[in-house]
Amino acid sequence: MMQEFVSSMKKAMQAMIDEIHTAVPATISSYDAATNMATVQPEAKYKKPNAETIDYPVVSGVPVVFPQSETVAIAFPVKAGDKCLLVFSETALDYWQYGQETDTDLKFDLSNAIAIPNLMPSGNEAMQSACDEDAAIIKAGDTVLKVKSDAVYITGKLHVTGNITCDSDVTASGVSLKSQQ
């Protein structure tokens, strides 16, 4: 009798735990840069109580996280097919998103997700180079900006709108601007 009670309690607790969503890899289905919202397909299977597995539903209205502050931002294109990590909030995001109180008790629910873009299953050339050279690297097509402790290196074309100020010499193709004066 006690063993049946304990077994029933374990099953009930496991069923409750199975409804808690924390984080899951996903794929961006669409992204609206104007609203910073994505529609995302979780890349996981949901196991129903009868042991059948089904795909998680598509989640819409998902805010996308970029490294930024009030004055500085790093932004990059987010496209359909990009991988991301969906993180599920402990509370409803309604007040934060829309400035409205919510009466929902949903915790860790699929509707309370944020997406962190570019979760990759493996590294790439830029990541390898950043680690090998102890550098911050920004790569867009064939253009590479590499920030190292000794200098900033640019491979590709450089277009500047505005002034360039240099407190030292500028050398281009072996020709010094200082020695030209």
Short mmCIF file of N, CA and C in Angstrom, two decimals, residues 21-172:
data_model
loop_
_atom_site.label_atom_id
_atom_site.label_comp_id
_atom_site.label_asym_id
_atom_site.label_seq_id
_atom_site.Cartn_x
_atom_site.Cartn_y
_atom_site.Cartn_z
N HIS A 21 9.39 24.14 -18.44
CA HIS A 21 10.31 24.37 -19.55
C HIS A 21 11.41 25.31 -19.07
N THR A 22 12.66 25.01 -19.39
CA THR A 22 13.76 25.86 -18.97
C THR A 22 14.46 26.46 -20.19
N ALA A 23 15.04 25.62 -21.03
CA ALA A 23 15.73 26.10 -22.24
C ALA A 23 15.77 24.95 -23.23
N VAL A 24 15.71 25.31 -24.53
CA VAL A 24 15.73 24.28 -25.57
C VAL A 24 16.29 24.89 -26.86
N PRO A 25 17.10 24.14 -27.59
CA PRO A 25 17.54 24.63 -28.91
C PRO A 25 16.32 24.79 -29.82
N ALA A 26 16.41 25.77 -30.73
CA ALA A 26 15.27 26.04 -31.62
C ALA A 26 15.77 26.63 -32.93
N THR A 27 14.85 26.76 -33.89
CA THR A 27 15.14 27.36 -35.19
C THR A 27 14.20 28.53 -35.41
N ILE A 28 14.76 29.67 -35.84
CA ILE A 28 13.97 30.85 -36.15
C ILE A 28 13.14 30.56 -37.40
N SER A 29 11.83 30.72 -37.32
CA SER A 29 10.95 30.57 -38.49
C SER A 29 10.81 31.90 -39.22
N SER A 30 10.69 33.00 -38.44
CA SER A 30 10.63 34.34 -39.02
C SER A 30 11.07 35.33 -37.96
N TYR A 31 11.51 36.51 -38.43
CA TYR A 31 11.97 37.55 -37.51
C TYR A 31 11.55 38.91 -38.05
N ASP A 32 11.02 39.76 -37.17
CA ASP A 32 10.63 41.12 -37.52
C ASP A 32 11.55 42.08 -36.76
N ALA A 33 12.50 42.69 -37.49
CA ALA A 33 13.47 43.59 -36.85
C ALA A 33 12.80 44.82 -36.25
N ALA A 34 11.70 45.28 -36.81
CA ALA A 34 11.01 46.47 -36.29
C ALA A 34 10.47 46.24 -34.89
N THR A 35 10.00 45.04 -34.61
CA THR A 35 9.45 44.72 -33.28
C THR A 35 10.42 43.89 -32.43
N ASN A 36 11.48 43.41 -33.07
CA ASN A 36 12.46 42.51 -32.43
C ASN A 36 11.79 41.23 -31.92
N MET A 37 10.81 40.74 -32.67
CA MET A 37 10.09 39.52 -32.30
C MET A 37 10.30 38.44 -33.35
N ALA A 38 10.40 37.22 -32.87
CA ALA A 38 10.59 36.08 -33.76
C ALA A 38 9.48 35.07 -33.55
N THR A 39 9.30 34.26 -34.56
CA THR A 39 8.49 33.05 -34.45
C THR A 39 9.51 31.92 -34.51
N VAL A 40 9.43 30.98 -33.58
CA VAL A 40 10.50 30.01 -33.37
C VAL A 40 9.93 28.60 -33.24
N GLN A 41 10.62 27.64 -33.84
CA GLN A 41 10.25 26.22 -33.73
C GLN A 41 11.24 25.52 -32.80
N PRO A 42 10.80 25.12 -31.59
CA PRO A 42 11.70 24.36 -30.71
C PRO A 42 12.16 23.07 -31.40
N GLU A 43 13.41 22.73 -31.20
CA GLU A 43 13.99 21.52 -31.80
C GLU A 43 14.04 20.42 -30.74
N ALA A 44 12.91 20.08 -30.23
CA ALA A 44 12.82 19.04 -29.22
C ALA A 44 11.49 18.33 -29.38
N LYS A 45 11.40 17.20 -28.76
CA LYS A 45 10.16 16.43 -28.78
C LYS A 45 9.52 16.49 -27.40
N TYR A 46 8.22 16.52 -27.39
CA TYR A 46 7.45 16.50 -26.15
C TYR A 46 6.92 15.09 -25.96
N LYS A 47 7.13 14.55 -24.77
CA LYS A 47 6.65 13.20 -24.48
C LYS A 47 5.33 13.29 -23.73
N LYS A 48 4.28 12.79 -24.37
CA LYS A 48 2.95 12.82 -23.78
C LYS A 48 2.85 11.73 -22.70
N PRO A 49 1.86 11.84 -21.82
CA PRO A 49 1.71 10.84 -20.75
C PRO A 49 1.59 9.40 -21.26
N ASN A 50 1.09 9.24 -22.50
CA ASN A 50 0.97 7.88 -23.04
C ASN A 50 2.26 7.42 -23.72
N ALA A 51 3.35 8.17 -23.52
CA ALA A 51 4.69 7.87 -24.04
C ALA A 51 4.86 8.22 -25.52
N GLU A 52 3.81 8.72 -26.17
CA GLU A 52 3.94 9.17 -27.56
C GLU A 52 4.74 10.47 -27.56
N THR A 53 5.61 10.65 -28.57
CA THR A 53 6.36 11.91 -28.68
C THR A 53 5.84 12.72 -29.86
N ILE A 54 5.77 14.02 -29.63
CA ILE A 54 5.32 14.94 -30.68
C ILE A 54 6.25 16.14 -30.69
N ASP A 55 6.25 16.89 -31.81
CA ASP A 55 7.03 18.11 -31.89
C ASP A 55 6.40 19.17 -30.99
N TYR A 56 7.24 20.03 -30.42
CA TYR A 56 6.72 21.19 -29.70
C TYR A 56 6.06 22.10 -30.72
N PRO A 57 5.09 22.88 -30.30
CA PRO A 57 4.45 23.81 -31.24
C PRO A 57 5.38 24.99 -31.54
N VAL A 58 5.10 25.66 -32.64
CA VAL A 58 5.80 26.89 -32.98
C VAL A 58 5.42 27.93 -31.93
N VAL A 59 6.41 28.73 -31.51
CA VAL A 59 6.18 29.77 -30.50
C VAL A 59 6.33 31.11 -31.19
N SER A 60 5.32 31.97 -31.07
CA SER A 60 5.38 33.29 -31.70
C SER A 60 5.51 34.39 -30.65
N GLY A 61 5.86 35.59 -31.11
CA GLY A 61 6.00 36.72 -30.20
C GLY A 61 7.17 36.57 -29.25
N VAL A 62 8.27 36.01 -29.73
CA VAL A 62 9.43 35.75 -28.89
C VAL A 62 10.44 36.89 -29.04
N PRO A 63 10.73 37.65 -27.97
CA PRO A 63 11.75 38.69 -28.06
C PRO A 63 13.13 38.05 -28.30
N VAL A 64 13.95 38.72 -29.10
CA VAL A 64 15.29 38.23 -29.42
C VAL A 64 16.31 39.07 -28.65
N VAL A 65 17.26 38.41 -28.01
CA VAL A 65 18.25 39.06 -27.17
C VAL A 65 19.52 39.36 -27.97
N PHE A 66 19.95 40.62 -27.94
CA PHE A 66 21.23 41.03 -28.52
C PHE A 66 22.05 41.68 -27.41
N PRO A 67 23.38 41.56 -27.48
CA PRO A 67 24.20 42.27 -26.49
C PRO A 67 24.04 43.78 -26.71
N GLN A 68 23.50 44.48 -25.70
CA GLN A 68 23.30 45.92 -25.85
C GLN A 68 23.05 46.58 -24.51
N SER A 69 23.27 47.89 -24.51
CA SER A 69 22.92 48.72 -23.36
C SER A 69 22.05 49.84 -23.92
N GLU A 70 21.84 50.87 -23.13
CA GLU A 70 21.05 52.01 -23.62
C GLU A 70 21.78 52.77 -24.72
N THR A 71 23.12 52.71 -24.75
CA THR A 71 23.88 53.52 -25.69
C THR A 71 24.73 52.73 -26.69
N VAL A 72 24.93 51.45 -26.48
CA VAL A 72 25.78 50.64 -27.35
C VAL A 72 25.07 49.34 -27.66
N ALA A 73 25.16 48.91 -28.91
CA ALA A 73 24.52 47.65 -29.30
C ALA A 73 25.39 46.92 -30.31
N ILE A 74 25.33 45.62 -30.25
CA ILE A 74 25.91 44.78 -31.28
C ILE A 74 24.73 44.09 -31.94
N ALA A 75 24.56 44.32 -33.22
CA ALA A 75 23.41 43.74 -33.93
C ALA A 75 23.92 42.99 -35.15
N PHE A 76 23.19 41.98 -35.51
CA PHE A 76 23.52 41.19 -36.70
C PHE A 76 22.23 40.66 -37.27
N PRO A 77 22.26 40.26 -38.54
CA PRO A 77 21.02 39.79 -39.16
C PRO A 77 20.52 38.51 -38.50
N VAL A 78 19.21 38.43 -38.34
CA VAL A 78 18.55 37.21 -37.88
C VAL A 78 17.64 36.79 -39.02
N LYS A 79 17.81 35.59 -39.48
CA LYS A 79 17.06 35.10 -40.65
C LYS A 79 16.36 33.79 -40.32
N ALA A 80 15.32 33.50 -41.09
CA ALA A 80 14.65 32.20 -40.96
C ALA A 80 15.69 31.11 -41.19
N GLY A 81 15.67 30.10 -40.35
CA GLY A 81 16.63 29.01 -40.45
C GLY A 81 17.77 29.12 -39.46
N ASP A 82 17.99 30.33 -38.89
CA ASP A 82 19.04 30.50 -37.89
C ASP A 82 18.68 29.70 -36.64
N LYS A 83 19.69 29.17 -35.99
CA LYS A 83 19.51 28.45 -34.74
C LYS A 83 19.53 29.43 -33.57
N CYS A 84 18.88 29.07 -32.48
CA CYS A 84 18.86 29.91 -31.29
C CYS A 84 18.62 29.03 -30.06
N LEU A 85 18.72 29.65 -28.91
CA LEU A 85 18.38 28.99 -27.66
C LEU A 85 17.15 29.69 -27.10
N LEU A 86 16.09 28.93 -26.89
CA LEU A 86 14.88 29.48 -26.26
C LEU A 86 15.02 29.30 -24.76
N VAL A 87 14.85 30.40 -24.03
CA VAL A 87 14.91 30.37 -22.57
C VAL A 87 13.53 30.77 -22.08
N PHE A 88 12.99 30.01 -21.14
CA PHE A 88 11.62 30.24 -20.67
C PHE A 88 11.63 30.93 -19.31
N SER A 89 10.92 32.05 -19.23
CA SER A 89 10.89 32.86 -18.03
C SER A 89 10.10 32.20 -16.91
N GLU A 90 10.52 32.49 -15.70
CA GLU A 90 9.83 31.97 -14.53
C GLU A 90 8.45 32.60 -14.36
N THR A 91 8.29 33.80 -14.91
CA THR A 91 7.01 34.49 -14.81
C THR A 91 6.57 34.94 -16.20
N ALA A 92 5.33 35.33 -16.31
CA ALA A 92 4.81 35.84 -17.58
C ALA A 92 5.56 37.12 -17.95
N LEU A 93 5.80 37.31 -19.23
CA LEU A 93 6.54 38.47 -19.71
C LEU A 93 5.64 39.63 -20.10
N ASP A 94 4.34 39.51 -19.86
CA ASP A 94 3.37 40.51 -20.31
C ASP A 94 3.70 41.92 -19.83
N TYR A 95 3.97 42.09 -18.54
CA TYR A 95 4.23 43.43 -18.02
C TYR A 95 5.50 43.99 -18.63
N TRP A 96 6.54 43.19 -18.68
CA TRP A 96 7.81 43.62 -19.27
C TRP A 96 7.65 43.98 -20.74
N GLN A 97 6.94 43.13 -21.50
CA GLN A 97 6.78 43.37 -22.93
C GLN A 97 5.80 44.49 -23.26
N TYR A 98 4.66 44.50 -22.61
CA TYR A 98 3.57 45.39 -23.01
C TYR A 98 3.18 46.41 -21.95
N GLY A 99 3.85 46.40 -20.80
CA GLY A 99 3.51 47.33 -19.73
C GLY A 99 2.17 47.03 -19.09
N GLN A 100 1.70 45.79 -19.18
CA GLN A 100 0.41 45.40 -18.62
C GLN A 100 0.57 44.27 -17.62
N GLU A 101 -0.16 44.39 -16.54
CA GLU A 101 -0.20 43.31 -15.57
C GLU A 101 -0.86 42.09 -16.20
N THR A 102 -0.53 40.94 -15.69
CA THR A 102 -1.15 39.72 -16.19
C THR A 102 -1.74 38.96 -15.01
N ASP A 103 -2.78 38.22 -15.28
CA ASP A 103 -3.37 37.42 -14.21
C ASP A 103 -3.04 35.94 -14.40
N THR A 104 -2.10 35.66 -15.28
CA THR A 104 -1.75 34.28 -15.53
C THR A 104 -0.78 33.75 -14.47
N ASP A 105 -0.93 32.50 -14.18
CA ASP A 105 -0.02 31.82 -13.25
C ASP A 105 0.99 30.96 -14.00
N LEU A 106 1.11 31.17 -15.30
CA LEU A 106 2.02 30.35 -16.09
C LEU A 106 3.46 30.62 -15.71
N LYS A 107 4.16 29.57 -15.37
CA LYS A 107 5.59 29.65 -15.05
C LYS A 107 6.33 28.73 -16.00
N PHE A 108 7.44 29.21 -16.52
CA PHE A 108 8.26 28.42 -17.44
C PHE A 108 7.44 27.91 -18.62
N ASP A 109 6.49 28.71 -19.06
CA ASP A 109 5.59 28.31 -20.13
C ASP A 109 6.19 28.65 -21.49
N LEU A 110 5.79 27.90 -22.52
CA LEU A 110 6.27 28.17 -23.88
C LEU A 110 5.97 29.59 -24.32
N SER A 111 4.89 30.18 -23.81
CA SER A 111 4.50 31.54 -24.21
C SER A 111 5.37 32.61 -23.55
N ASN A 112 6.25 32.22 -22.66
CA ASN A 112 7.11 33.17 -21.95
C ASN A 112 8.58 32.95 -22.31
N ALA A 113 8.85 32.87 -23.61
CA ALA A 113 10.19 32.56 -24.08
C ALA A 113 10.91 33.80 -24.59
N ILE A 114 12.24 33.79 -24.48
CA ILE A 114 13.10 34.72 -25.17
C ILE A 114 14.07 33.89 -26.00
N ALA A 115 14.55 34.46 -27.10
CA ALA A 115 15.47 33.73 -27.98
C ALA A 115 16.84 34.39 -27.95
N ILE A 116 17.84 33.58 -27.73
CA ILE A 116 19.23 34.02 -27.84
C ILE A 116 19.74 33.47 -29.17
N PRO A 117 19.96 34.34 -30.16
CA PRO A 117 20.28 33.85 -31.51
C PRO A 117 21.68 33.24 -31.62
N ASN A 118 21.80 32.39 -32.62
CA ASN A 118 23.05 31.81 -33.07
C ASN A 118 23.65 30.76 -32.16
N LEU A 119 22.80 29.94 -31.58
CA LEU A 119 23.27 28.73 -30.92
C LEU A 119 23.73 27.79 -32.02
N MET A 120 24.99 27.41 -32.02
CA MET A 120 25.54 26.59 -33.09
C MET A 120 25.95 25.22 -32.57
N PRO A 121 25.67 24.17 -33.35
CA PRO A 121 26.06 22.83 -32.90
C PRO A 121 27.56 22.58 -33.04
N SER A 122 28.27 23.45 -33.77
CA SER A 122 29.72 23.30 -33.90
C SER A 122 30.32 24.68 -34.15
N GLY A 123 31.64 24.77 -34.02
CA GLY A 123 32.34 26.04 -34.22
C GLY A 123 32.46 26.37 -35.69
N ASN A 124 33.03 27.54 -35.96
CA ASN A 124 33.28 27.94 -37.34
C ASN A 124 34.65 28.60 -37.42
N GLU A 125 35.02 29.04 -38.60
CA GLU A 125 36.34 29.63 -38.83
C GLU A 125 36.60 30.85 -37.96
N ALA A 126 35.60 31.73 -37.83
CA ALA A 126 35.78 32.94 -37.01
C ALA A 126 35.99 32.59 -35.55
N MET A 127 35.23 31.63 -35.02
CA MET A 127 35.40 31.22 -33.63
C MET A 127 36.77 30.62 -33.39
N GLN A 128 37.21 29.78 -34.33
CA GLN A 128 38.53 29.15 -34.21
C GLN A 128 39.63 30.20 -34.23
N SER A 129 39.53 31.16 -35.14
CA SER A 129 40.52 32.22 -35.24
C SER A 129 40.53 33.08 -33.98
N ALA A 130 39.36 33.40 -33.45
CA ALA A 130 39.28 34.20 -32.22
C ALA A 130 40.00 33.50 -31.07
N CYS A 131 39.81 32.21 -30.94
CA CYS A 131 40.47 31.45 -29.88
C CYS A 131 41.97 31.34 -30.12
N ASP A 132 42.36 31.02 -31.35
CA ASP A 132 43.77 30.85 -31.68
C ASP A 132 44.57 32.13 -31.50
N GLU A 133 43.95 33.27 -31.83
CA GLU A 133 44.66 34.55 -31.84
C GLU A 133 44.32 35.45 -30.64
N ASP A 134 43.51 34.95 -29.72
CA ASP A 134 43.07 35.73 -28.57
C ASP A 134 42.56 37.10 -29.02
N ALA A 135 41.57 37.06 -29.90
CA ALA A 135 41.04 38.27 -30.54
C ALA A 135 39.52 38.26 -30.55
N ALA A 136 38.95 39.45 -30.66
CA ALA A 136 37.52 39.58 -30.93
C ALA A 136 37.40 39.71 -32.44
N ILE A 137 36.53 38.92 -33.04
CA ILE A 137 36.43 38.91 -34.50
C ILE A 137 34.99 39.16 -34.93
N ILE A 138 34.85 40.07 -35.89
CA ILE A 138 33.57 40.30 -36.55
C ILE A 138 33.79 39.97 -38.01
N LYS A 139 33.01 39.03 -38.53
CA LYS A 139 33.17 38.59 -39.91
C LYS A 139 31.83 38.72 -40.62
N ALA A 140 31.87 39.37 -41.77
CA ALA A 140 30.67 39.51 -42.62
C ALA A 140 31.13 39.25 -44.04
N GLY A 141 30.81 38.08 -44.56
CA GLY A 141 31.28 37.72 -45.89
C GLY A 141 32.80 37.62 -45.88
N ASP A 142 33.46 38.33 -46.81
CA ASP A 142 34.92 38.32 -46.88
C ASP A 142 35.57 39.41 -46.05
N THR A 143 34.78 40.26 -45.41
CA THR A 143 35.33 41.34 -44.60
C THR A 143 35.47 40.86 -43.16
N VAL A 144 36.67 41.07 -42.60
CA VAL A 144 36.95 40.63 -41.24
C VAL A 144 37.54 41.79 -40.45
N LEU A 145 36.96 42.06 -39.28
CA LEU A 145 37.49 43.02 -38.33
C LEU A 145 38.01 42.21 -37.15
N LYS A 146 39.30 42.35 -36.89
CA LYS A 146 39.93 41.57 -35.82
C LYS A 146 40.52 42.54 -34.80
N VAL A 147 40.08 42.46 -33.56
CA VAL A 147 40.58 43.31 -32.48
C VAL A 147 41.45 42.46 -31.58
N LYS A 148 42.74 42.82 -31.55
CA LYS A 148 43.71 42.12 -30.70
C LYS A 148 44.27 43.12 -29.70
N SER A 149 45.05 42.64 -28.76
CA SER A 149 45.58 43.54 -27.73
C SER A 149 46.58 44.54 -28.30
N ASP A 150 47.19 44.25 -29.45
CA ASP A 150 48.20 45.16 -30.00
C ASP A 150 47.67 46.06 -31.12
N ALA A 151 46.54 45.71 -31.75
CA ALA A 151 46.06 46.51 -32.88
C ALA A 151 44.69 46.02 -33.33
N VAL A 152 44.09 46.78 -34.23
CA VAL A 152 42.86 46.40 -34.91
C VAL A 152 43.23 46.12 -36.36
N TYR A 153 42.81 44.97 -36.87
CA TYR A 153 43.14 44.57 -38.23
C TYR A 153 41.85 44.45 -39.04
N ILE A 154 41.89 44.97 -40.27
CA ILE A 154 40.73 44.88 -41.15
C ILE A 154 41.17 44.23 -42.44
N THR A 155 40.47 43.16 -42.80
CA THR A 155 40.68 42.52 -44.10
C THR A 155 39.43 42.78 -44.92
N GLY A 156 39.60 43.41 -46.06
CA GLY A 156 38.45 43.79 -46.88
C GLY A 156 38.48 45.29 -47.12
N LYS A 157 37.44 45.80 -47.69
CA LYS A 157 37.37 47.24 -47.99
C LYS A 157 36.95 48.01 -46.74
N LEU A 158 37.50 49.22 -46.62
CA LEU A 158 37.15 50.10 -45.51
C LEU A 158 36.55 51.36 -46.09
N HIS A 159 35.36 51.70 -45.67
CA HIS A 159 34.70 52.93 -46.11
C HIS A 159 34.44 53.75 -44.86
N VAL A 160 34.90 54.99 -44.86
CA VAL A 160 34.72 55.86 -43.70
C VAL A 160 33.91 57.07 -44.12
N THR A 161 32.84 57.35 -43.38
CA THR A 161 32.08 58.58 -43.55
C THR A 161 32.40 59.42 -42.32
N GLY A 162 33.03 60.53 -42.51
CA GLY A 162 33.44 61.36 -41.37
C GLY A 162 34.95 61.48 -41.35
N ASN A 163 35.45 62.05 -40.27
CA ASN A 163 36.88 62.33 -40.15
C ASN A 163 37.63 61.15 -39.56
N ILE A 164 38.90 61.06 -39.92
CA ILE A 164 39.82 60.12 -39.28
C ILE A 164 40.90 60.95 -38.62
N THR A 165 41.09 60.75 -37.35
CA THR A 165 42.13 61.47 -36.61
C THR A 165 43.18 60.46 -36.19
N CYS A 166 44.44 60.83 -36.44
CA CYS A 166 45.54 59.94 -36.09
C CYS A 166 46.59 60.76 -35.34
N ASP A 167 47.02 60.28 -34.19
CA ASP A 167 48.03 60.98 -33.39
C ASP A 167 49.44 60.54 -33.74
N SER A 168 49.56 59.66 -34.71
CA SER A 168 50.86 59.14 -35.10
C SER A 168 50.94 59.17 -36.62
N ASP A 169 51.77 58.34 -37.19
CA ASP A 169 51.95 58.30 -38.64
C ASP A 169 50.94 57.35 -39.28
N VAL A 170 50.62 57.62 -40.53
CA VAL A 170 49.80 56.73 -41.33
C VAL A 170 50.65 56.27 -42.50
N THR A 171 50.72 54.96 -42.67
CA THR A 171 51.50 54.39 -43.76
C THR A 171 50.59 53.57 -44.64
N ALA A 172 50.65 53.83 -45.95
CA ALA A 172 49.86 53.08 -46.91
C ALA A 172 50.78 52.58 -48.00
#
